[in-house]
Coordinates of C-alpha atoms in Angstrom, one line a residue:
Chain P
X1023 CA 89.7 174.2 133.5
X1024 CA 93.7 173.4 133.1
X1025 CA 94.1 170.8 129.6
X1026 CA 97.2 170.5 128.6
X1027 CA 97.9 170.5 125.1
X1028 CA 97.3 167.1 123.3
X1029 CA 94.2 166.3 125.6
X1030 CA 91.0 165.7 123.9
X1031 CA 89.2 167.6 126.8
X1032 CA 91.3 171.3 125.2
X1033 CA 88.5 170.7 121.7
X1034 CA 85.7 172.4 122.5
X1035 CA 82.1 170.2 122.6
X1036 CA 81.1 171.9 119.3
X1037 CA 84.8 170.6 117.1
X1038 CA 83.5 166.8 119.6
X1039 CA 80.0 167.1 118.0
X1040 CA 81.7 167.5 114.8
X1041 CA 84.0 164.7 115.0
X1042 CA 82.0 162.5 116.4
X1043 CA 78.9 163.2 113.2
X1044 CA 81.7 163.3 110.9
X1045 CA 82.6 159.7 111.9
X1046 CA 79.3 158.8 111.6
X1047 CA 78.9 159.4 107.7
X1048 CA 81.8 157.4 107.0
X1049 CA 82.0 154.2 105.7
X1050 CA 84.3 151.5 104.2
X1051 CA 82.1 150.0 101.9
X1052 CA 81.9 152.1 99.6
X1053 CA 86.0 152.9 98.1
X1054 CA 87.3 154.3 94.6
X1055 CA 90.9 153.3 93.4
X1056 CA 92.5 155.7 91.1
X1057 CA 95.0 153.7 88.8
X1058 CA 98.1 155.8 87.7
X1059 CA 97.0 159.5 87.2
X1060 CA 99.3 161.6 86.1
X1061 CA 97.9 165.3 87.5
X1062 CA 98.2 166.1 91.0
X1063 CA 95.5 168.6 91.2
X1064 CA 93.0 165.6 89.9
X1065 CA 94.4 163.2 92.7
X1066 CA 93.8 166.0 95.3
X1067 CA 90.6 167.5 93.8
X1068 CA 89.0 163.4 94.3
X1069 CA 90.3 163.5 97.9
X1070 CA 88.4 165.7 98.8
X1071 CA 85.8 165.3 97.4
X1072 CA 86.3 161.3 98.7
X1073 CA 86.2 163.1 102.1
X1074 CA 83.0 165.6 101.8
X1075 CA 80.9 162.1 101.0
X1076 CA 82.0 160.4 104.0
X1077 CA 84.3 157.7 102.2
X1078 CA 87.4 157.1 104.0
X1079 CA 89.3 155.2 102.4
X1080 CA 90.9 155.7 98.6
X1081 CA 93.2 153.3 97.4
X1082 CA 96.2 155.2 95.0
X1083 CA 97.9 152.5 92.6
X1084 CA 101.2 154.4 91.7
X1085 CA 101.4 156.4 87.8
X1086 CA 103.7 158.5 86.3
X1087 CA 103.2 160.7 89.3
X1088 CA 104.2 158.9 92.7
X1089 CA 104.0 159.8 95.0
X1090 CA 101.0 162.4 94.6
X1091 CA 101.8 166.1 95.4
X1092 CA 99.9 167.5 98.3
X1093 CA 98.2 170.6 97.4
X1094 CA 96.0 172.0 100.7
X1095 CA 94.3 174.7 98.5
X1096 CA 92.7 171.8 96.5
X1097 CA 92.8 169.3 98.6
X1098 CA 91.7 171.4 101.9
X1099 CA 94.2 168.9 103.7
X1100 CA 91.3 166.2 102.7
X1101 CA 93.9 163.4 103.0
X1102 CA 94.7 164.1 106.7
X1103 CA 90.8 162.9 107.5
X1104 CA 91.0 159.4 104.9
X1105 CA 93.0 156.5 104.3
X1106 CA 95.0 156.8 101.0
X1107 CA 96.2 153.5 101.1
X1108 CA 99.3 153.5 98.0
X1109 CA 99.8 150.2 95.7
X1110 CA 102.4 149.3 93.1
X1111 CA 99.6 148.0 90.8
X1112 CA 96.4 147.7 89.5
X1113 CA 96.9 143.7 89.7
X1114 CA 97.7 143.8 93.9
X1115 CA 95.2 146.2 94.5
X1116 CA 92.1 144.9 92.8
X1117 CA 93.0 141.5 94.4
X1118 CA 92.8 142.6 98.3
X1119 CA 89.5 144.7 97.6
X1120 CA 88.5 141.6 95.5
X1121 CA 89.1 139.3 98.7
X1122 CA 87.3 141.9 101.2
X1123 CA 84.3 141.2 98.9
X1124 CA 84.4 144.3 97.1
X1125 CA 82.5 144.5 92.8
X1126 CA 84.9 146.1 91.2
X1127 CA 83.3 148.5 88.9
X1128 CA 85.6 149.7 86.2
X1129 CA 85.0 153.5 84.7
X1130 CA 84.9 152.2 80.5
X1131 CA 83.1 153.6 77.8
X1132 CA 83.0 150.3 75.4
X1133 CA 81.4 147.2 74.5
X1134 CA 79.0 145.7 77.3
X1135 CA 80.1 149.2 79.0
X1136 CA 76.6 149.8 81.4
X1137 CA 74.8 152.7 82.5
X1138 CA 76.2 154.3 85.9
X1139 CA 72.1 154.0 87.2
X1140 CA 72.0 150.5 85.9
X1141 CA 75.0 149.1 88.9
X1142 CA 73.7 147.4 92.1
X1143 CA 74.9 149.2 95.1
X1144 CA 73.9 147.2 98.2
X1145 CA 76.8 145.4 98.5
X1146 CA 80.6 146.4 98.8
X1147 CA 81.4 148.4 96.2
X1148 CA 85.1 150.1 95.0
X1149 CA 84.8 152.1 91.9
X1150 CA 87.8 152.3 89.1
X1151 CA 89.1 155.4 87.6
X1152 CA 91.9 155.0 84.9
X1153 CA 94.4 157.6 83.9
X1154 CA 93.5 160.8 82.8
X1155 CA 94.7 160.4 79.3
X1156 CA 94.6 156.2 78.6
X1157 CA 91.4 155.0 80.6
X1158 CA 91.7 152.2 82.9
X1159 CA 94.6 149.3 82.1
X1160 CA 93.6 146.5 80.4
X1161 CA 94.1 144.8 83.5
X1162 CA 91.3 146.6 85.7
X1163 CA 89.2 146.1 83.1
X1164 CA 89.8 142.0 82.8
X1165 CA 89.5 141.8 86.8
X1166 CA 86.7 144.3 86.9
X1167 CA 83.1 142.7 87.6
X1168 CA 81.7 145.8 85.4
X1169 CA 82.5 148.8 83.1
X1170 CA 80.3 151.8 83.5
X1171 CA 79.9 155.0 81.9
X1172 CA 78.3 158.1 82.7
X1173 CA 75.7 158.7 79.8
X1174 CA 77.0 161.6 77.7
X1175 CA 74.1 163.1 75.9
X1176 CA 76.5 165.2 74.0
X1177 CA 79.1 165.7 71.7
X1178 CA 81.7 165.8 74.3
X1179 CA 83.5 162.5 74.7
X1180 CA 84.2 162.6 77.9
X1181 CA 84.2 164.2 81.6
X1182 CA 86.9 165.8 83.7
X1183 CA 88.2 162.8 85.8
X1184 CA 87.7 164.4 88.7
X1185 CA 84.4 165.5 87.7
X1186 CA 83.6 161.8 86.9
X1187 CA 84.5 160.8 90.5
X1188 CA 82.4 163.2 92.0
X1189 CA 79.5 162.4 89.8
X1190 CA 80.0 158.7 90.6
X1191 CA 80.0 158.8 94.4
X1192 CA 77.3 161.4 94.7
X1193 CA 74.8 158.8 93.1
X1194 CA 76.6 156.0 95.1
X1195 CA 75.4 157.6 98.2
X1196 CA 72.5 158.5 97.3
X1197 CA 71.7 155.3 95.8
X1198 CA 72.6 153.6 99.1
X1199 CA 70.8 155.7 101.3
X1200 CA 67.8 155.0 99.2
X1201 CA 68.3 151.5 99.2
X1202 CA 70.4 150.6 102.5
X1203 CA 68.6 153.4 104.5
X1204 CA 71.9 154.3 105.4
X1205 CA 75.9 155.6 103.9
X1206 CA 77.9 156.0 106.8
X1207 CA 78.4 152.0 108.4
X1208 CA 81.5 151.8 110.5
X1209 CA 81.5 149.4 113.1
X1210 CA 81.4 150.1 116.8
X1211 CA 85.3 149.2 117.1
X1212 CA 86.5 151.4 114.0
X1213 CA 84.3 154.4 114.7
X1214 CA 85.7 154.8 118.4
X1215 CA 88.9 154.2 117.2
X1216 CA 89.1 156.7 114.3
X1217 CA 87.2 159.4 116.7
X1218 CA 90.2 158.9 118.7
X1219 CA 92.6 159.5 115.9
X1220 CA 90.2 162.4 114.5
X1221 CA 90.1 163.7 118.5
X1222 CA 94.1 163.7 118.3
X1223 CA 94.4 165.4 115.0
X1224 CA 92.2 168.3 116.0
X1225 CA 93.9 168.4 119.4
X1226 CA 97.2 169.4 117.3
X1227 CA 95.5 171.9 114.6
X1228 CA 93.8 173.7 117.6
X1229 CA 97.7 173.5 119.1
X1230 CA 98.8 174.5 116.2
X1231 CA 96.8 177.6 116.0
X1232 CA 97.4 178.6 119.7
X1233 CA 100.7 178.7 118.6
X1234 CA 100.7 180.6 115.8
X1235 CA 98.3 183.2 117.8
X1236 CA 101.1 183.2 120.9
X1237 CA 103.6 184.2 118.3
X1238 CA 101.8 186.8 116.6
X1239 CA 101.0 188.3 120.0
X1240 CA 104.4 188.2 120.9
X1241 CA 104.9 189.8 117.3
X1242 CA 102.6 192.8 118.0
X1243 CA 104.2 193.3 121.6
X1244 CA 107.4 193.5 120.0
X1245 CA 106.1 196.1 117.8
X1246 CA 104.5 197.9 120.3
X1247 CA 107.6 197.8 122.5
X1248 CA 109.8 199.6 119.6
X1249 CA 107.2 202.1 119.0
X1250 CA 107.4 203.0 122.1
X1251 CA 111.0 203.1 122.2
X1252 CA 111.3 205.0 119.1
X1253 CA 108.5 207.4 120.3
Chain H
X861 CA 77.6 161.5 45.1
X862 CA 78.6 164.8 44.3
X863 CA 77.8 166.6 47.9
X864 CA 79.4 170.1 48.3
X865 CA 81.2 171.2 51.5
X866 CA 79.1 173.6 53.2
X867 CA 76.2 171.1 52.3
X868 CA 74.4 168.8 55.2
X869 CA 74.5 166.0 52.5
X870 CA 78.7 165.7 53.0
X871 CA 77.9 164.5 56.7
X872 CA 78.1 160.7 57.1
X873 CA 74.7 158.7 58.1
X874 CA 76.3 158.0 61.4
X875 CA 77.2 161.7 62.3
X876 CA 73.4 162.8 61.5
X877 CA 72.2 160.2 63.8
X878 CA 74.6 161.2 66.8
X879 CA 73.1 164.9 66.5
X880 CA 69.7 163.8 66.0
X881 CA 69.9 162.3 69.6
X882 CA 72.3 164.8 71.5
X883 CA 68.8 167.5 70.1
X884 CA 67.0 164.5 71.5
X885 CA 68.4 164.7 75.0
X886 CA 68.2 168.8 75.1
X887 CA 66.9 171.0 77.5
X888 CA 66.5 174.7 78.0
X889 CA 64.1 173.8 81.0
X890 CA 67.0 173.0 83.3
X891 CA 70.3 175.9 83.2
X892 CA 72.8 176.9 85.2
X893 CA 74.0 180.6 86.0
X894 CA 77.5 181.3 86.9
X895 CA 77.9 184.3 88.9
X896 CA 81.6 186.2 88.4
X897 CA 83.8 183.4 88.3
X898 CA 87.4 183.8 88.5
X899 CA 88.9 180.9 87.2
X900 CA 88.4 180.7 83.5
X901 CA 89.7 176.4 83.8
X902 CA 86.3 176.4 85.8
X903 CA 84.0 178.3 83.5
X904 CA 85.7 175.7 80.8
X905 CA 85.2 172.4 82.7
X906 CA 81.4 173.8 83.9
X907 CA 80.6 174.4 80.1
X908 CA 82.0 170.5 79.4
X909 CA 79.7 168.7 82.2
X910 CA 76.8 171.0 81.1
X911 CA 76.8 169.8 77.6
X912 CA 77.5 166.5 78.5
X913 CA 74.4 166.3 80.6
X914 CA 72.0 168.1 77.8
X915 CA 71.9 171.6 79.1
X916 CA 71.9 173.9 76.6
X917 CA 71.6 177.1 78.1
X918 CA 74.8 178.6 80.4
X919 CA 74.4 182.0 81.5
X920 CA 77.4 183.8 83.1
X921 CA 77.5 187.0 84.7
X922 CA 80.8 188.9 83.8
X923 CA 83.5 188.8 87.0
X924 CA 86.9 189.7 87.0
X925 CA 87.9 187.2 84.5
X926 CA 85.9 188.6 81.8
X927 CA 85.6 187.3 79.2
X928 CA 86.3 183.7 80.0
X929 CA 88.9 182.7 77.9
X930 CA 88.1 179.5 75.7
X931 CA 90.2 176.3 76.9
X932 CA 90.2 173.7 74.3
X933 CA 91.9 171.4 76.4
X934 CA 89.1 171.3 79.5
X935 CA 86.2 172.6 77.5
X936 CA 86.5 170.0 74.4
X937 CA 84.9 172.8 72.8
X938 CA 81.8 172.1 74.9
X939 CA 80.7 175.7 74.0
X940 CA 80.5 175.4 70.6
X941 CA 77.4 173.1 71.2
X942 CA 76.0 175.3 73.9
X943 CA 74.3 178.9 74.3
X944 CA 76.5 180.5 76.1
X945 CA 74.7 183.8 77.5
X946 CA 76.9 187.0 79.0
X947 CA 75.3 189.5 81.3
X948 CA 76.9 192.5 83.3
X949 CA 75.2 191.5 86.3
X950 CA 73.3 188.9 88.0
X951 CA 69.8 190.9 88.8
X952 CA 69.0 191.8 85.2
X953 CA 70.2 187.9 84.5
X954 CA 68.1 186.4 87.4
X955 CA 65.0 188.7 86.4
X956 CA 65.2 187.4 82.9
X957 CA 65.2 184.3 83.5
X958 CA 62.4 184.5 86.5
X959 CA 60.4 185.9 83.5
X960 CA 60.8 183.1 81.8
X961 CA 59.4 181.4 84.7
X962 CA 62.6 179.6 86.2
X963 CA 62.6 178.7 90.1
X964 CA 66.1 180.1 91.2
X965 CA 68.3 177.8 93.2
X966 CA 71.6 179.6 94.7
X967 CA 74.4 177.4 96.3
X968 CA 74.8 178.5 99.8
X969 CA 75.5 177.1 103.3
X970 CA 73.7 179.2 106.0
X971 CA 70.4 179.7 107.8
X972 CA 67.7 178.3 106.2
X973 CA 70.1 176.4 103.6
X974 CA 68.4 173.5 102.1
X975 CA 69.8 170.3 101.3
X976 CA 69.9 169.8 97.8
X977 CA 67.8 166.4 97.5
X978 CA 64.9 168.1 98.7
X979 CA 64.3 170.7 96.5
X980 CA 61.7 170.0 93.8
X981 CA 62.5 169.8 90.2
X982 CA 59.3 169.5 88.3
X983 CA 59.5 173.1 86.4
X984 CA 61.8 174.7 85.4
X985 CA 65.0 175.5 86.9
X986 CA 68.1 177.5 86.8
X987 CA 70.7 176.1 89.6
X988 CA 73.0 179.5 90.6
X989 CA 76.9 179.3 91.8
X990 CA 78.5 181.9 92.9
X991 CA 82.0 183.0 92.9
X992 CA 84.8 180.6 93.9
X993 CA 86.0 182.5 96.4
X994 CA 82.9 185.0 97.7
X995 CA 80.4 182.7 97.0
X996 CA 76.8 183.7 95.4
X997 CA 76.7 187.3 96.1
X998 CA 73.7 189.1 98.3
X999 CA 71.6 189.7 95.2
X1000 CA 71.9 186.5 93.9
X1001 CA 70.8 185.2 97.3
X1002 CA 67.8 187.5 97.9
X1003 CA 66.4 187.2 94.4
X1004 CA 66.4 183.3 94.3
X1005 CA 63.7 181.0 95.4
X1006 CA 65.6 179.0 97.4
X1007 CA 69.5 178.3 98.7
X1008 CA 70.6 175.0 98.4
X1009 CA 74.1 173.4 99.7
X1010 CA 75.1 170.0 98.7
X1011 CA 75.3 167.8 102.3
X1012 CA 78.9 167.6 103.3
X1013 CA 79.2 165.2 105.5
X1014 CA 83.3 165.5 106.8
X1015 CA 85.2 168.1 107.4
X1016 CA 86.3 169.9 104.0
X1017 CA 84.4 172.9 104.3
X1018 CA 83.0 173.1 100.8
X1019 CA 83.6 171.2 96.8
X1020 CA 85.2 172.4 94.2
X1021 CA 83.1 174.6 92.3
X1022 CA 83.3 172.6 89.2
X1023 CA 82.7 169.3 91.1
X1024 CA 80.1 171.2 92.5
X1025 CA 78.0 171.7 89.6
X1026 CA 78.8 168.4 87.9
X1027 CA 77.1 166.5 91.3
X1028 CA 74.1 169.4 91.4
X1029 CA 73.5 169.1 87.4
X1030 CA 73.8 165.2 87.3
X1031 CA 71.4 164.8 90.4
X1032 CA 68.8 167.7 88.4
X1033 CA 69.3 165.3 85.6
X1034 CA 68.0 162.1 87.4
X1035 CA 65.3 163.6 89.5
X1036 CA 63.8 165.2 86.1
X1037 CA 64.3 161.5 84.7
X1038 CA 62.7 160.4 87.7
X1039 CA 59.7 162.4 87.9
X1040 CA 58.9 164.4 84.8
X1041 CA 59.7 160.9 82.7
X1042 CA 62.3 162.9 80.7
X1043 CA 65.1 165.3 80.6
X1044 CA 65.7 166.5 77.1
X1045 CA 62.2 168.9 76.2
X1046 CA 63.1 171.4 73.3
X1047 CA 59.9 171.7 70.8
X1048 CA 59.4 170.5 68.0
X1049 CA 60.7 173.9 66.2
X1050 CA 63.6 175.1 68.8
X1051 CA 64.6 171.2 68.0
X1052 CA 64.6 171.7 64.1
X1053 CA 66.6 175.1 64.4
X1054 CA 69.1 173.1 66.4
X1055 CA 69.8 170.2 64.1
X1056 CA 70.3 172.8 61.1
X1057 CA 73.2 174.8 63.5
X1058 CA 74.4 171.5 64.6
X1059 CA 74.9 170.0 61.1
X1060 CA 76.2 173.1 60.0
X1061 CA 79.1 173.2 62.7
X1062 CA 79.6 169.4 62.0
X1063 CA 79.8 170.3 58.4
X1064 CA 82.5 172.9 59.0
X1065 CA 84.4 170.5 61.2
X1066 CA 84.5 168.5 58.4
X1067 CA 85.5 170.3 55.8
X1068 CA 88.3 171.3 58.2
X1069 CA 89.6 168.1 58.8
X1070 CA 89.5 167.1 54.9
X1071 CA 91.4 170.1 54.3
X1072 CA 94.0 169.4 57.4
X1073 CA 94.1 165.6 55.3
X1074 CA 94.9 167.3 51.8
X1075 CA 97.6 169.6 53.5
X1076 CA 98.7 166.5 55.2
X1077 CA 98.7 164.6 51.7
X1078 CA 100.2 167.3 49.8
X1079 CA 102.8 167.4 52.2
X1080 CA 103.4 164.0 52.1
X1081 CA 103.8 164.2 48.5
X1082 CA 105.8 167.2 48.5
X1083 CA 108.1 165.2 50.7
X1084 CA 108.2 161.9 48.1
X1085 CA 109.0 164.6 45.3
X1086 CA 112.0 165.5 47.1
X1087 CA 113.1 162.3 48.2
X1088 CA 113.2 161.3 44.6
X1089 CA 115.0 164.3 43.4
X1090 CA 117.8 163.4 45.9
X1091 CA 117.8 159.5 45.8

């Protein structure tokens, strides 16, 4: 076999399978939008777990922290597999999800605040987290079509944001495999397209790593070679 | 009324209640085991989601990072409402608690691994995580009843460990709801005991805040006093 480096045919058929199940788990339907958070590690921490439940896209409306530090041991390079599409508010942002036909569910613990179980998930869905310290703006709140809460059972007021997230979309997906029969929904078009893109990406990690193998070979044979000279 | 500090009376109507139903929503049927964590901020943020979600019983087995040191800021002082049990290692910890007659469910991804919506939740259950880094160790894994991985469906490799437990406890917590009708069981007299520890702390807290509010006042004062002296 003679690939060159950056054709699809140098990933093996197992990193192909991969891809190609990966792609079919994700969807577009389902999206969260995290509204000015101030810690990286939380931004990075809900990227991948965005990524682990197939949902590709995230939608960052710019905080105290823009743009978001990238931190690989959290994130596990989760952003380089999504769409982390940036905004300069809560106002533009809700809008566009709002015209693709999104509910905008809003994360609120207050008055007419509902139950997490109690949303409908068989439609388009994007789910609002506020800032770690404030909540969600005033704004997401007026434009949402719900606030939910987790129920605390508790004294504690509140969960980790990025342990809110994760609890969220878990029962998202659950809830629409149970009642769609199905999470993942690209269509045709989109999922050839981002197996092409995902293909491409792998193409250069496995490049990548050849590299870095070549040059620690080359490393070792330089070591070898002034052993030997000093032996 | 001429209530004491110290004296359950000195709580307000509305603070009785709120404990009332946080013993309400209890369980010691459903606990989690933490197996030689490193990261004290996880051990912290773990303790937080488990008393959110009712579970009353933590057990850790001591690691590296022993003892976990206490985090205000990411525990909320979760632990103070919790049992927190320590023990030197995991096989005398899993056998008590098979004694007790807990299924064992370790969090691992290998052969024979099974998804984590399938396993039943009808008794009683202790859910085990293992190290951040190592994973659940070869004990842990031979002694439980079953190993479990949450599905991931891109290609981060695994969640955060924290994240991990808040989606395994929260979907424990909605099964049980589901199917056993309930989620907080304690009887009638482990419930009593409880509420008495419970007011108690509450009580404490209390008094600590009215005494923070008459050093705060005094202050206050003291600060009037000497404005006066000088104007």
């Amino acid at each position: 076999m003679t690939a060159r480096l950056g054709d699809p045919d140098f990933l093996l058929p197992e990193r192909r399978e991969r891809i190609d199940r990966a792609v079919a788990g994700r969807t577009r339907t389902l999206t969260v939008v995290l509204e000015a958070f101030c810690d990286p590690q939380n931004v990075n921490a809900v990227l991948r777990t965005c990524e682990a439940f197939g949902v590709q896209e995230v939608h960052v409306v710019e905080g105290p922290m823009k743009p978001y530090d990238r931190n690989k041991k959290i994130s596990q390079n989760a952003d380089k597999w999504l769409d982390v599409v940036r905004w300069k508010g809560t106002g533009e942002c809700l809008a566009a999800l709002r015209a693709r036909g999104f509910a905008l569910y809003a994360t609120h613990l207050g008055e007419g605040s509902r139950p997490l179980g109690e949303l409908p998930f068989g439609g388009e869905v994007a789910l609002v987290f506020g800032n770690e310290r404030r909540g969600v703006s005033d704004e997401a709140r007026a434009l949402a079509d719900a606030c939910y809460a987790i129920p605390m059972r508790g004294f504690v007021q509140s969960l980790n944001v990025s342990v809110a997230v994760a609890v969220s979309v878990s029962h998202a997906v659950e809830r629409r495999e149970r009642e769609r029969g199905r999470h993942g929904d690209l269509d045709e078009a989109d999922a050839a397209a981002l197996k092409e893109r995902f293909y491409a990406l792998a193409v250069r990690q496995r490049a990548r790593i050849a590299k870095a193998e070549r040059l620690d070979a080359r490393a070792l044979t330089g070591r070898a070679a002034r052993r030997a000279r000093q032996g």
